[in-house]
mmCIF file of C-alpha atoms in Angstrom:
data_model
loop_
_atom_site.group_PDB
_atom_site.id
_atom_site.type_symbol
_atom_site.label_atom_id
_atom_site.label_comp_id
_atom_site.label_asym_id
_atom_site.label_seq_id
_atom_site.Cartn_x
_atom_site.Cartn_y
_atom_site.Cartn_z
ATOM 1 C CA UNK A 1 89.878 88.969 109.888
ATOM 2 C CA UNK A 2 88.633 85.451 110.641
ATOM 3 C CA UNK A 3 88.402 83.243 107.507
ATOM 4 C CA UNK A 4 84.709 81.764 107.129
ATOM 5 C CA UNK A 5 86.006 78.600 107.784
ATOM 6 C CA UNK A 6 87.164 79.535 111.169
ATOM 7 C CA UNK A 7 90.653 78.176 110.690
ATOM 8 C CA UNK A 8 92.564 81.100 109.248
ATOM 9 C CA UNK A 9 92.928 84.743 110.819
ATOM 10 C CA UNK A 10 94.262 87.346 108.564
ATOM 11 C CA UNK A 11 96.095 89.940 110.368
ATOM 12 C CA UNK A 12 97.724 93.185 110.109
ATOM 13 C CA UNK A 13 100.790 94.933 112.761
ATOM 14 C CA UNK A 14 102.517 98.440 112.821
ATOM 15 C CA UNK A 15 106.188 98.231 112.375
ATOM 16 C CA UNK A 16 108.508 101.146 112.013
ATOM 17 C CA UNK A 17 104.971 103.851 110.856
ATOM 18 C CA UNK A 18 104.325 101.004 108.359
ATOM 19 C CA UNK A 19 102.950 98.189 108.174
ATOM 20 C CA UNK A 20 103.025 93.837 107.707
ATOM 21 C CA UNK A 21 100.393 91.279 107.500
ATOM 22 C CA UNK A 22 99.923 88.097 108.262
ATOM 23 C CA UNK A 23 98.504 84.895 107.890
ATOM 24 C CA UNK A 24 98.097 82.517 110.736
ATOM 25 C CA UNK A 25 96.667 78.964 110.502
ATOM 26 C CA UNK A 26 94.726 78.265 113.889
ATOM 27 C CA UNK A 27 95.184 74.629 113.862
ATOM 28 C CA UNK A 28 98.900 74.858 113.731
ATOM 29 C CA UNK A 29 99.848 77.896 114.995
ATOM 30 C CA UNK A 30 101.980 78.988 111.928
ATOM 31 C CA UNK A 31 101.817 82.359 111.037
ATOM 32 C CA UNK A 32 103.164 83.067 107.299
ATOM 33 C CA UNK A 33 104.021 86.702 106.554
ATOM 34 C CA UNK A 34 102.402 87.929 103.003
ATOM 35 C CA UNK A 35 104.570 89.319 100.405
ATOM 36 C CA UNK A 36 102.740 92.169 100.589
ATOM 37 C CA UNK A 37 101.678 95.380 102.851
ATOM 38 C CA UNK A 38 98.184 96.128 103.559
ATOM 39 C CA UNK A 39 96.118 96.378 106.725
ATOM 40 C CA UNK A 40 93.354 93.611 107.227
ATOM 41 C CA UNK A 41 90.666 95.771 106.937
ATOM 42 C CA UNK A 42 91.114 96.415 103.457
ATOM 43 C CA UNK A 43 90.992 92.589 102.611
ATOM 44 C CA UNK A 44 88.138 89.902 102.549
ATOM 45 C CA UNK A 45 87.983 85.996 102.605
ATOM 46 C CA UNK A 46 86.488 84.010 99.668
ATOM 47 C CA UNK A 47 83.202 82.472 100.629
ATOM 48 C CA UNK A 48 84.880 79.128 100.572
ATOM 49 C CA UNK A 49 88.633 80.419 102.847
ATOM 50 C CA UNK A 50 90.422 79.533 99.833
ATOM 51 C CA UNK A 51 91.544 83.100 98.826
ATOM 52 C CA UNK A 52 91.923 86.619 100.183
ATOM 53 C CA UNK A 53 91.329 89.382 97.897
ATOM 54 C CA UNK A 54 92.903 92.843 99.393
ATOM 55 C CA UNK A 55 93.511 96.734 98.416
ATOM 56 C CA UNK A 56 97.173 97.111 98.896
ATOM 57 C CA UNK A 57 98.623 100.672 98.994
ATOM 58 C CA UNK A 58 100.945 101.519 95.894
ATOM 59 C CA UNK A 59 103.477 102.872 97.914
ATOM 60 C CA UNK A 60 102.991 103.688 101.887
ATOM 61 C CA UNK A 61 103.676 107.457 103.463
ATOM 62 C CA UNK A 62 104.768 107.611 107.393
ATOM 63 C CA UNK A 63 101.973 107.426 109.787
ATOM 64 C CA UNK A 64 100.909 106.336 113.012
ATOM 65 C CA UNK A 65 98.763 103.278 111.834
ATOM 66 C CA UNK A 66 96.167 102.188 111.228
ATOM 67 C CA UNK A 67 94.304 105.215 113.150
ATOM 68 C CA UNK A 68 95.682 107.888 110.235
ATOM 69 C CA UNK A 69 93.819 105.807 107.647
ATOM 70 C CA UNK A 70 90.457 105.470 109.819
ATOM 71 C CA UNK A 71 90.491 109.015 110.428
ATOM 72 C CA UNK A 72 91.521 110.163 106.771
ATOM 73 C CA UNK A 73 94.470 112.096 107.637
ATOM 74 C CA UNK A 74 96.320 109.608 105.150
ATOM 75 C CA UNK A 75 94.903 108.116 102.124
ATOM 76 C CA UNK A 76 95.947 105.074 99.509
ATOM 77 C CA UNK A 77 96.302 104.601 96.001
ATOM 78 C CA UNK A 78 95.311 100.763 95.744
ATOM 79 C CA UNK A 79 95.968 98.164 93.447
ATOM 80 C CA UNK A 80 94.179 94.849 94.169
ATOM 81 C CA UNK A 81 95.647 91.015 94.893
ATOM 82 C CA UNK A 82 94.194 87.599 95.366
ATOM 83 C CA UNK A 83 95.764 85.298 97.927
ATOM 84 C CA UNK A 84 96.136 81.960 97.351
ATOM 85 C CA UNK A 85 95.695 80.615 101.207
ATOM 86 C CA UNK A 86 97.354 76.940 99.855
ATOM 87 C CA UNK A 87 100.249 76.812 102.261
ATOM 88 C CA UNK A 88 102.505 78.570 101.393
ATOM 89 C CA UNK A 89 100.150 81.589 100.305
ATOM 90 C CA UNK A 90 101.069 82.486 96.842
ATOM 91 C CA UNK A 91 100.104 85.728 95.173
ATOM 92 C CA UNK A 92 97.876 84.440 92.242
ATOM 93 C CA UNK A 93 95.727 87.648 90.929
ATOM 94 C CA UNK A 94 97.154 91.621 90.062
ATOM 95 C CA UNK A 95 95.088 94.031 89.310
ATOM 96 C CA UNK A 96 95.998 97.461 88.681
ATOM 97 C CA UNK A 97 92.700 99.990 89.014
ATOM 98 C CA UNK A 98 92.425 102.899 86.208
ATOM 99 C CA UNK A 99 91.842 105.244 88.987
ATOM 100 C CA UNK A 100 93.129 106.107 92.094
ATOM 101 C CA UNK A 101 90.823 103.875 94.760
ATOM 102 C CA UNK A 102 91.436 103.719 98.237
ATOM 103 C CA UNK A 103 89.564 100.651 99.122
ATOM 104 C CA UNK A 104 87.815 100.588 102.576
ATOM 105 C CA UNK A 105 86.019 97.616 101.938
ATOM 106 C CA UNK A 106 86.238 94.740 99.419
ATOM 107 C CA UNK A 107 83.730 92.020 99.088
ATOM 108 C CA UNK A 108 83.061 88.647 96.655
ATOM 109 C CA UNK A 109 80.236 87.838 95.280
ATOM 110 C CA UNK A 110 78.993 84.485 96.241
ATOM 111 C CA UNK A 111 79.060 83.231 92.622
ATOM 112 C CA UNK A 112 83.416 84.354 93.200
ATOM 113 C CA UNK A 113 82.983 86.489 89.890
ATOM 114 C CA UNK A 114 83.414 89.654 90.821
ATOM 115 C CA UNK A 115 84.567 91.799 93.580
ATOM 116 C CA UNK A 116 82.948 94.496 94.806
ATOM 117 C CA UNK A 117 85.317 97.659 96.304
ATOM 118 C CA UNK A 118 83.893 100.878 98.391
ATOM 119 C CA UNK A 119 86.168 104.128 97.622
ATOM 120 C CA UNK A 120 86.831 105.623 100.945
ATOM 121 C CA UNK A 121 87.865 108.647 99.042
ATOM 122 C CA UNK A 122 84.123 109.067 97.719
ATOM 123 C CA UNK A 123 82.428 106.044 99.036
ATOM 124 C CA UNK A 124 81.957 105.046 95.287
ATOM 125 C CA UNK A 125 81.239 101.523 94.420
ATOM 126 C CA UNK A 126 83.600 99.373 92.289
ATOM 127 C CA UNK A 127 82.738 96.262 90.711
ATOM 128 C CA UNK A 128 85.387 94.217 88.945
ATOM 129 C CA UNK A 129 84.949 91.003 87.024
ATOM 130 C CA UNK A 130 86.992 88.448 87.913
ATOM 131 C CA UNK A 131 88.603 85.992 85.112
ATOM 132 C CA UNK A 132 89.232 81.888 85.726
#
């Protein structure tokens, strides 16, 4: 996942039936691993590469991955994070959802004040206000 100023990639490997992801700066080559587990395709850049807002799974079952997840043979239980992308990346927003979302997509809204979530369990819509 390709930050939109072209200088980050966000990225996600299996290890061990789970999973890690990372954070690697193009311009130097140095890849920081996130404190926390999710695959890249539950996460999205801020419109200005300053932050990454993802779904990350409460906990993580066994699996071949990520093909279990595309194919719905395994879902998630999400809670949400913002990404500080300041070297070094610094967890800076929790948010625990009321109900159990499994977050296929996440998106900001240009104004950064809310984010917008798809369900992949029922392709519901999410919107969440975020607070400065």
């Amino acid at each position: 996942l390709i930050s939109p100023n072209q200088k980050f990639i966000l990225y996600s490997e299996t290890e061990d039936k789970t999973f890690k992801t990372y954070l690697l700066n193009i311009e130097t080559a140095k890849t920081t691993v996130l404190g926390v587990r999710t695959l890249a395709d539950k996460c999205s850049w801020s419109p200005d590469s300053q932050r990454i807002y993802c779904g990350v799974p409460e906990s993580i079952p066994s699996g071949l991955y990520p093909n279990q997840w595309y194919s719905g043979k395994i879902s998630f239980n999400d809670y949400v994070v913002g990404i500080n992308t300041n070297i070094p990346a610094q967890l800076e927003t929790f948010i625990r959802l009321h109900e159990k979302i499994d977050i296929s997509k996440i998106e900001i809204s240009i104004n950064n004040e809310q984010l917008i979530l798809k369900n992949k369990k029922d392709s519901s819509i999410w919107v969440i206000e975020l607070i400065s």
